[in-house]
PDB file of C-alpha atoms in Angstrom:
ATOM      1  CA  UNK A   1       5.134  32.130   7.891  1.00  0.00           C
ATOM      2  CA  UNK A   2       8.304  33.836   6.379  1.00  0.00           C
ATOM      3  CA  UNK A   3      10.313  32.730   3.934  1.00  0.00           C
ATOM      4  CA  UNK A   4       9.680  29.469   4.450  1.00  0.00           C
ATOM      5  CA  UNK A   5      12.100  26.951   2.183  1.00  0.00           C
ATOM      6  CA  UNK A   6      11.929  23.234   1.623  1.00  0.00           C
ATOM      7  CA  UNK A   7      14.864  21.260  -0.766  1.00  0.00           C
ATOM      8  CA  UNK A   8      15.527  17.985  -1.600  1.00  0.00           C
ATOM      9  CA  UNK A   9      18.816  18.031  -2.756  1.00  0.00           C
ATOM     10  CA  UNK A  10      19.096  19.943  -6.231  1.00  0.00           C
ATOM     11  CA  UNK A  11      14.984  19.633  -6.345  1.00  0.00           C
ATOM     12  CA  UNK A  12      13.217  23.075  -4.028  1.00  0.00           C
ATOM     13  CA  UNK A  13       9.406  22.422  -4.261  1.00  0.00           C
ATOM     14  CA  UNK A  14       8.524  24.968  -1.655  1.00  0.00           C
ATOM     15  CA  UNK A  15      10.592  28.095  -2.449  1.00  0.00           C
ATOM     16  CA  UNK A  16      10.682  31.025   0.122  1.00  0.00           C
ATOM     17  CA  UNK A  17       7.018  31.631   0.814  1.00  0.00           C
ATOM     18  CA  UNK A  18       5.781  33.967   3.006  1.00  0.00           C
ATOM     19  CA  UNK A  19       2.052  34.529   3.855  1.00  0.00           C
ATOM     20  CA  UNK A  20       0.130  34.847   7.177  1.00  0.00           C
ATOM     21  CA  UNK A  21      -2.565  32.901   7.982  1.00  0.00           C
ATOM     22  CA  UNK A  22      -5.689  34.352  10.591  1.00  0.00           C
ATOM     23  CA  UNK A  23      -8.452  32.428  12.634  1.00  0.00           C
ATOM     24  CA  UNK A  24     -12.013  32.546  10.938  1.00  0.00           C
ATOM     25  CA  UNK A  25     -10.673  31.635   7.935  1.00  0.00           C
ATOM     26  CA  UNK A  26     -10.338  29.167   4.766  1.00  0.00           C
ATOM     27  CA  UNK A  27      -7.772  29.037   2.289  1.00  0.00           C
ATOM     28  CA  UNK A  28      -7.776  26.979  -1.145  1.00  0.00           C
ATOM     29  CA  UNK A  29      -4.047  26.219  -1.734  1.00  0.00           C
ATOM     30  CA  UNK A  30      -3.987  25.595  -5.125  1.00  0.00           C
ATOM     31  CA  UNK A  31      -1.639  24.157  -8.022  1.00  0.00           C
ATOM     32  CA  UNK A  32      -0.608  21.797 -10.779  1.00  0.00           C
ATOM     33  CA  UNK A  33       0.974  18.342  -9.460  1.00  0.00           C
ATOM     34  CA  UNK A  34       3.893  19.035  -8.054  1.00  0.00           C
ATOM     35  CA  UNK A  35       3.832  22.903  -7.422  1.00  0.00           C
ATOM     36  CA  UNK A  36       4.881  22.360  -3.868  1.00  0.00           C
ATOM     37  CA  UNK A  37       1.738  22.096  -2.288  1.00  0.00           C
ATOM     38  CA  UNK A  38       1.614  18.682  -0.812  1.00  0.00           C
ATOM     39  CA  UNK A  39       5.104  19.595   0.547  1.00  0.00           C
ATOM     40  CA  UNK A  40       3.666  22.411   2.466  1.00  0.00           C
ATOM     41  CA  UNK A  41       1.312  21.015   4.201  1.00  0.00           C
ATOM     42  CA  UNK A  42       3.705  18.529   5.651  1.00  0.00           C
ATOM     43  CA  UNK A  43       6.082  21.322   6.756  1.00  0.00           C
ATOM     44  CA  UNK A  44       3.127  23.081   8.623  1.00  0.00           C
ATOM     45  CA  UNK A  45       1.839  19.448  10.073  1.00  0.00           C
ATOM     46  CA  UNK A  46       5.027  19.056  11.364  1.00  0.00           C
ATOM     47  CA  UNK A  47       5.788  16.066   9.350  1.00  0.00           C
ATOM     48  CA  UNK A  48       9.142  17.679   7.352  1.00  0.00           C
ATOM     49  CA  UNK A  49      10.950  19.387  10.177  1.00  0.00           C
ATOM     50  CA  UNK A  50      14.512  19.803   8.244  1.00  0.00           C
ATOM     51  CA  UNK A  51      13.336  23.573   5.906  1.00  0.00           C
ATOM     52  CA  UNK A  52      14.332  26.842   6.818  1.00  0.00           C
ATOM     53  CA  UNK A  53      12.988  29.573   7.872  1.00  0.00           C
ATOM     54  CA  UNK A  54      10.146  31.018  10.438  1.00  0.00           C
ATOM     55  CA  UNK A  55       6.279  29.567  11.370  1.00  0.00           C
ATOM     56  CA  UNK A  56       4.647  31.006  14.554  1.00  0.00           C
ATOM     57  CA  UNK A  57       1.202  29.936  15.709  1.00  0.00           C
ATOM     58  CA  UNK A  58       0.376  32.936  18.275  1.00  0.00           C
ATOM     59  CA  UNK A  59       2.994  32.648  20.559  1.00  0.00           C
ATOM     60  CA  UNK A  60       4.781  29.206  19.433  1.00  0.00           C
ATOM     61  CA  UNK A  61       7.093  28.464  17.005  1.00  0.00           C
ATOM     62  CA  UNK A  62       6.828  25.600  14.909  1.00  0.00           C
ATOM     63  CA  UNK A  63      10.649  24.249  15.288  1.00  0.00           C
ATOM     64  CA  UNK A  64      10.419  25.218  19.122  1.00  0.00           C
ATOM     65  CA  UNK A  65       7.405  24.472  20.083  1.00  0.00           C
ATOM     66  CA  UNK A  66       6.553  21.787  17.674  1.00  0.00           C
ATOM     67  CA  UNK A  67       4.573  19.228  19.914  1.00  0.00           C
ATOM     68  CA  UNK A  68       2.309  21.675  21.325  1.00  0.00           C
ATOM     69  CA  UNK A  69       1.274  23.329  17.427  1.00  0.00           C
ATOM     70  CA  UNK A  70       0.984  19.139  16.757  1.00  0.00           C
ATOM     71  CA  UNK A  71      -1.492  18.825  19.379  1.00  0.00           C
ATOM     72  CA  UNK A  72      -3.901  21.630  17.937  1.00  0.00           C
ATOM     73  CA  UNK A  73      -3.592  20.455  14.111  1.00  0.00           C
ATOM     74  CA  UNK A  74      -5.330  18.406  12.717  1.00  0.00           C
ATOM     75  CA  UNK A  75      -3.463  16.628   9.378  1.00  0.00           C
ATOM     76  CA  UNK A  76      -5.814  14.765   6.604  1.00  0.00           C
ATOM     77  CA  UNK A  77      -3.037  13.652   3.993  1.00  0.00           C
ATOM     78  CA  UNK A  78      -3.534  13.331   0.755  1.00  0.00           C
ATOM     79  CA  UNK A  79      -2.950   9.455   0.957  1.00  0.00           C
ATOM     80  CA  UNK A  80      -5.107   8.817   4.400  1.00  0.00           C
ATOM     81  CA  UNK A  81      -3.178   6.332   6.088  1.00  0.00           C
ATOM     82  CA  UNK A  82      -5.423   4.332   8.329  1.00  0.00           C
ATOM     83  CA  UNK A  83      -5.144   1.036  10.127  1.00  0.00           C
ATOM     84  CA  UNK A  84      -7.220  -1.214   8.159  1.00  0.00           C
ATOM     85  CA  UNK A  85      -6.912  -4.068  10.439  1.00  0.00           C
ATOM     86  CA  UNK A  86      -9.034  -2.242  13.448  1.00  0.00           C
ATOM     87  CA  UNK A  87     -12.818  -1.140  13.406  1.00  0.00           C
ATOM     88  CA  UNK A  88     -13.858   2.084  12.645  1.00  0.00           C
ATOM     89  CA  UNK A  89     -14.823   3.012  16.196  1.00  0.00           C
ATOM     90  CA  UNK A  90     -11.393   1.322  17.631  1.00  0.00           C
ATOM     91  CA  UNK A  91      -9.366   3.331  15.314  1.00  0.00           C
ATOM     92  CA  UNK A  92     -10.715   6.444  16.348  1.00  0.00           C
ATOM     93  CA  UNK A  93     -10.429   5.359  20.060  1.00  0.00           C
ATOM     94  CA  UNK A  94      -6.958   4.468  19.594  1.00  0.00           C
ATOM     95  CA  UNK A  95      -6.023   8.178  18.056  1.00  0.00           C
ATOM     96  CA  UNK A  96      -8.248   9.719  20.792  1.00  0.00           C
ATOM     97  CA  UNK A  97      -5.932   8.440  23.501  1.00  0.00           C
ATOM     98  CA  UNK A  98      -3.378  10.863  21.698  1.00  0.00           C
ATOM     99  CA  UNK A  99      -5.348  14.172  22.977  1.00  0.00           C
ATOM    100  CA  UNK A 100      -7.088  12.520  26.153  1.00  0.00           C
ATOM    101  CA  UNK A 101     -11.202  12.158  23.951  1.00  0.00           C
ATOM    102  CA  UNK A 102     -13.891  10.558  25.711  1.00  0.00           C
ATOM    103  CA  UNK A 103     -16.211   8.160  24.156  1.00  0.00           C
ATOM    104  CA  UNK A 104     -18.984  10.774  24.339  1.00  0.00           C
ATOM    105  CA  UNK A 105     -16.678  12.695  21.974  1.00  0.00           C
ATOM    106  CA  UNK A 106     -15.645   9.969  19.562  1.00  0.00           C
ATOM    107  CA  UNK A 107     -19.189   8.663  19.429  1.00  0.00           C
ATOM    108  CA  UNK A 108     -19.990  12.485  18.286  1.00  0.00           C
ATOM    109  CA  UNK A 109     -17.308  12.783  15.705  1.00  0.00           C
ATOM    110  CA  UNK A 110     -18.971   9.315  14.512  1.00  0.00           C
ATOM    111  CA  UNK A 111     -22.061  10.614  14.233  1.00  0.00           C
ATOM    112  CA  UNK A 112     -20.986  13.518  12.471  1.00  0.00           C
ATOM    113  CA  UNK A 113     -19.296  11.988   9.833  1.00  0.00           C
ATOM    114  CA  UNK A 114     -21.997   9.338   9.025  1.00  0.00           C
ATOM    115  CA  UNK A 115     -20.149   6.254  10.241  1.00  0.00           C
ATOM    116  CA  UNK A 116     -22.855   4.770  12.671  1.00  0.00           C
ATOM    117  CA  UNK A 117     -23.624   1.953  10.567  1.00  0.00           C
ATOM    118  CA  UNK A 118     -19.996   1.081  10.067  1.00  0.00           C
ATOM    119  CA  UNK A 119     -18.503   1.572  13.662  1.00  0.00           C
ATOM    120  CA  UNK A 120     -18.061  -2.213  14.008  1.00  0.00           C
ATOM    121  CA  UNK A 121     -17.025  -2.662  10.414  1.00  0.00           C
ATOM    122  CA  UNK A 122     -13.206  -3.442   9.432  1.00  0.00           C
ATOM    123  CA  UNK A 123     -11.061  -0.491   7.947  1.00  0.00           C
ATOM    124  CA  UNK A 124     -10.338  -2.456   5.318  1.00  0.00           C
ATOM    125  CA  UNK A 125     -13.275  -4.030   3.948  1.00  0.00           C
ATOM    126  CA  UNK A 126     -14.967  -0.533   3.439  1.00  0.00           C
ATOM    127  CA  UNK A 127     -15.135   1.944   0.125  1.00  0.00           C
ATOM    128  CA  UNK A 128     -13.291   4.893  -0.040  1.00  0.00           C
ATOM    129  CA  UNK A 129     -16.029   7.114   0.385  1.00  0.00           C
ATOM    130  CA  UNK A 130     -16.102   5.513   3.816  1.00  0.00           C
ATOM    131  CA  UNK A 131     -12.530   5.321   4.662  1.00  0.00           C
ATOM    132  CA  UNK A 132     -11.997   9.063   3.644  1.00  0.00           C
ATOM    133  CA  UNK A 133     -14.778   9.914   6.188  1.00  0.00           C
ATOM    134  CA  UNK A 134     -12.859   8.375   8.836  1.00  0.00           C
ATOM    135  CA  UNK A 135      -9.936   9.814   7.894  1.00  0.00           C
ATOM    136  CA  UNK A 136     -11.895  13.395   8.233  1.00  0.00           C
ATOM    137  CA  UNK A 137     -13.425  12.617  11.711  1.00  0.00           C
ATOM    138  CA  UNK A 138      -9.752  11.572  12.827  1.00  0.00           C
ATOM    139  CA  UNK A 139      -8.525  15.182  11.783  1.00  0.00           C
ATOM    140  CA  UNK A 140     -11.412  16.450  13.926  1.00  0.00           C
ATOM    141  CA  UNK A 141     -11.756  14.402  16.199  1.00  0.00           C
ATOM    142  CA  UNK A 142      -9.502  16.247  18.976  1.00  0.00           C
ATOM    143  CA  UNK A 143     -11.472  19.797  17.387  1.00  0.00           C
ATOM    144  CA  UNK A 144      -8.185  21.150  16.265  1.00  0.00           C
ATOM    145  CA  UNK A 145      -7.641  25.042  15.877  1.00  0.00           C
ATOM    146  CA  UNK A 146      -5.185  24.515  12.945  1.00  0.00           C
ATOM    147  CA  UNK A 147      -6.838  22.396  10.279  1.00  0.00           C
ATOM    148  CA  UNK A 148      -4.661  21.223   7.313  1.00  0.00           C
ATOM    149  CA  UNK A 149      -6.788  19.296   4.507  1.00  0.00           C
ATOM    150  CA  UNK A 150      -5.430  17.512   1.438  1.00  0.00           C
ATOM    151  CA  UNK A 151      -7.775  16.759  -1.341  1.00  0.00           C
ATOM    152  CA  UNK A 152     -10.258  16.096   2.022  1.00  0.00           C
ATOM    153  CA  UNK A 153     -13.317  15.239  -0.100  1.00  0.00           C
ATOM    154  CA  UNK A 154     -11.348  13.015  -2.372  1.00  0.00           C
ATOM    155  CA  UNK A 155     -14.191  10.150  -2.902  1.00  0.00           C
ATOM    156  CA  UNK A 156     -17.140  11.288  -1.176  1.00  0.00           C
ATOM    157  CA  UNK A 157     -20.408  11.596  -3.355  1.00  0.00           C
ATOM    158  CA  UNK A 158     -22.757  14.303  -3.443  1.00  0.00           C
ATOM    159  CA  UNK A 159     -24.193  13.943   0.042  1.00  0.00           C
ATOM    160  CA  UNK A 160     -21.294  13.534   1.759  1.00  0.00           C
ATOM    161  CA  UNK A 161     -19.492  16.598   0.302  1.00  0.00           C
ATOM    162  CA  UNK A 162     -22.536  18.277   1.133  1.00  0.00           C
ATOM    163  CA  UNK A 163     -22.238  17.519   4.957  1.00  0.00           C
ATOM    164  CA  UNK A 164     -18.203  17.906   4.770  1.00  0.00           C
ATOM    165  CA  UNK A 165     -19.464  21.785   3.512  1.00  0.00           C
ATOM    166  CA  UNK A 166     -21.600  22.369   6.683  1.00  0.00           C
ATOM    167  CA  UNK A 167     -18.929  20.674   8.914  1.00  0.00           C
ATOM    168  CA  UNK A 168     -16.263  22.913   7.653  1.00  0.00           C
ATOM    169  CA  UNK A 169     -18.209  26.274   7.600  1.00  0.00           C
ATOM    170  CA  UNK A 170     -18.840  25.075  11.450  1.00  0.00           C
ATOM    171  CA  UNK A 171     -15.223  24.946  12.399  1.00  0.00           C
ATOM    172  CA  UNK A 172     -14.309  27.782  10.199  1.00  0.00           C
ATOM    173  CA  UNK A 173     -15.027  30.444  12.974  1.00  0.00           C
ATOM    174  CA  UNK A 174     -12.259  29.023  15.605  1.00  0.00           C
ATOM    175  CA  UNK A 175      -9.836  27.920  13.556  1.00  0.00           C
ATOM    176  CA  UNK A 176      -7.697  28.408  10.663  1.00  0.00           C
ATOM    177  CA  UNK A 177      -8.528  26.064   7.385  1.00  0.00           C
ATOM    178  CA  UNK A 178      -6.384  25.221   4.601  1.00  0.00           C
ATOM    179  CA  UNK A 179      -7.313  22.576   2.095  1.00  0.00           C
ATOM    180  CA  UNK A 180      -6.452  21.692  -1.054  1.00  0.00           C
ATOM    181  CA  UNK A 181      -8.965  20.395  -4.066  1.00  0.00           C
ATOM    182  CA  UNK A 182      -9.462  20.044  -7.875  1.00  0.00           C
ATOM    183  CA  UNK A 183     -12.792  21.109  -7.620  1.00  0.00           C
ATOM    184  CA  UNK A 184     -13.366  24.568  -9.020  1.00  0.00           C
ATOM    185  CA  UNK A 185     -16.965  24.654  -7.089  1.00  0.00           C
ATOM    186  CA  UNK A 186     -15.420  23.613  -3.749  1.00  0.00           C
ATOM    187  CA  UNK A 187     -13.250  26.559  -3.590  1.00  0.00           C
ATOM    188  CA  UNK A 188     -15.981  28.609  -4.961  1.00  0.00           C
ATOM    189  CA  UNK A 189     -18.319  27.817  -1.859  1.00  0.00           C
ATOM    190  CA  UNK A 190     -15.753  27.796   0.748  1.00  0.00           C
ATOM    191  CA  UNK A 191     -12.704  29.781   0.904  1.00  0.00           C
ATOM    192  CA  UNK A 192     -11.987  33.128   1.963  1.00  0.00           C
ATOM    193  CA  UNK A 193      -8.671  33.195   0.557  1.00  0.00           C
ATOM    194  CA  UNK A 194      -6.878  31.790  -2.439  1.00  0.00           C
ATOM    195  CA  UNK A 195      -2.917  30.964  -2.661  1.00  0.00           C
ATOM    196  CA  UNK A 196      -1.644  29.465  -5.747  1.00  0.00           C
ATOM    197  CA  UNK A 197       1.870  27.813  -5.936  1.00  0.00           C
ATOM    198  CA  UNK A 198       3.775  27.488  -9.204  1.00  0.00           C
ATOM    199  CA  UNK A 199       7.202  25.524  -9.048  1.00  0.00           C
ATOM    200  CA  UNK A 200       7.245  26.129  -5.382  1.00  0.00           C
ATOM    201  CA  UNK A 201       6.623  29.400  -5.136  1.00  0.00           C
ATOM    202  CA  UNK A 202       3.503  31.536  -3.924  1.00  0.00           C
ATOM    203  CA  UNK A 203       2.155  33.315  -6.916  1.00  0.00           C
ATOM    204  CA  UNK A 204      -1.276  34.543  -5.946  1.00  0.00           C
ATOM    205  CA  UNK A 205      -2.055  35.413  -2.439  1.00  0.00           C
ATOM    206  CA  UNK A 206      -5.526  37.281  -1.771  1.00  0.00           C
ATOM    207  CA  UNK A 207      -9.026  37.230  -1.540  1.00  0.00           C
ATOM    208  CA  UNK A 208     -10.880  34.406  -2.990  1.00  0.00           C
ATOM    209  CA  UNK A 209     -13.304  35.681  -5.853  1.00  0.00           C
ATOM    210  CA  UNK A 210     -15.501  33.420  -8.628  1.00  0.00           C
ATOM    211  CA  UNK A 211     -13.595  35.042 -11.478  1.00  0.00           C
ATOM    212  CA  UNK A 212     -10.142  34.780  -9.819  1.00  0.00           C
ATOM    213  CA  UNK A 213     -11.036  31.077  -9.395  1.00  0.00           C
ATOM    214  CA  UNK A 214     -11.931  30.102 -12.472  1.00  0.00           C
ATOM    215  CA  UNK A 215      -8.894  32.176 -14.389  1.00  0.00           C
ATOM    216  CA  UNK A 216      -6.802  29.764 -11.664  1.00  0.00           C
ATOM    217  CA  UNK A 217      -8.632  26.478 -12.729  1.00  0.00           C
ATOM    218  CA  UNK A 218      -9.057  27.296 -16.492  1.00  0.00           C
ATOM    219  CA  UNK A 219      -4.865  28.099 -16.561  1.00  0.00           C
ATOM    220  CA  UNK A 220      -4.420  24.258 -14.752  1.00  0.00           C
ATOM    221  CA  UNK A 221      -6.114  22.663 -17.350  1.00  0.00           C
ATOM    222  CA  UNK A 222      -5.413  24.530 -20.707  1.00  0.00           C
TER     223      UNK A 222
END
């Protein structure tokens, strides 16, 4: 991406950033509450389509070509909007049609994810733990090669963040990764690569290291 600029009238929470992004990789995008980060994501999802600027995947460009970069991401927001009136397994049917899955796949991604009990089960009558996991096996669910993941373990207990590790790792190799957390150990044992925003703007951009990390961290919470 170059120079990549986001406003809202007087308000610019993502602020000329440039940075490239590679395959076999996972970056931490990190930063206080409202640093820009959130905003980002959207504008690589495809969500935000009025910034300026330039984003090529390969050979497409994101304003150009924006379906066909859609149709390899995969998007977790930060909120996880779901349909809580539909059952687990129907939900993930229903987004399946969107990239042409087979029940042999969905019933995979369901198994992955550790929602065979609670395929039948209403959206809305289940935790959060729960309803983040189906959230995650949405985002997956089409094997994506562009995977965008905010606050993705938000809610899941020690198990669970456990298996979202291993899943992750997994993907890593094909695909390009880049999730946001609060969780100084998550970063830690996963990324590659560390960006920081600040008021919009990319301050750190390199290679994730335990000190770096924890200088990041320690500075959000002084």
């Amino acid at each position: 991406m170059d120079n990549v600029t986001k406003r809202f009238g007087k308000i610019t929470p993502v602020n000329k950033i440039s940075t490239e992004l590679n395959k076999g990789k996972i970056y931490g995008l990190l930063g206080n509450n409202g640093s820009g980060k959130t905003t980002l994501l959207k504008i690589l999802s495809g969500c935000y389509t009025n910034w300026t600027g330039t984003i090529n995947y390969g050979e497409l460009n994101l304003k150009t070509d924006l379906k066909k970069i859609q149709y390899i991401t995969g998007y977790l927001a930060e909120s996880n909007p779901l349909y809580n009136h539909m059952f687990v397994e129907e939900y993930l049917q229903y987004i399946g049609k969107f990239y042409d899955i087979n029940k042999k796949e969905i019933h995979q991604k369901i198994k992955l994810f550790g929602l065979e009990e609670k395929r039948y089960s209403k959206i809305q009558i289940l935790s959060k733990g729960y309803r983040q996991r189906i959230g995650l096996a949405a985002c997956f669910l089409h094997n994506p090669n562009l995977l965008l993941l905010d606050e993705p373990t938000n809610g899941l207990d020690s198990d669970q963040l456990e298996r979202f590790k291993q899943i992750i790792l997994e993907y890593k190799t094909n695909s390009i990764i880049v999730f946001t957390s609060h969780l100084s150990q998550e970063v830690s044992n996963l990324c590659d690569h560390l960006l920081v925003m600040e008021n919009g703007k990319l301050t750190i951009d390199q290679k994730a290291e335990y000190q770096l990390i924890s200088h990041v961290f320690q500075s959000f919470f002084h």
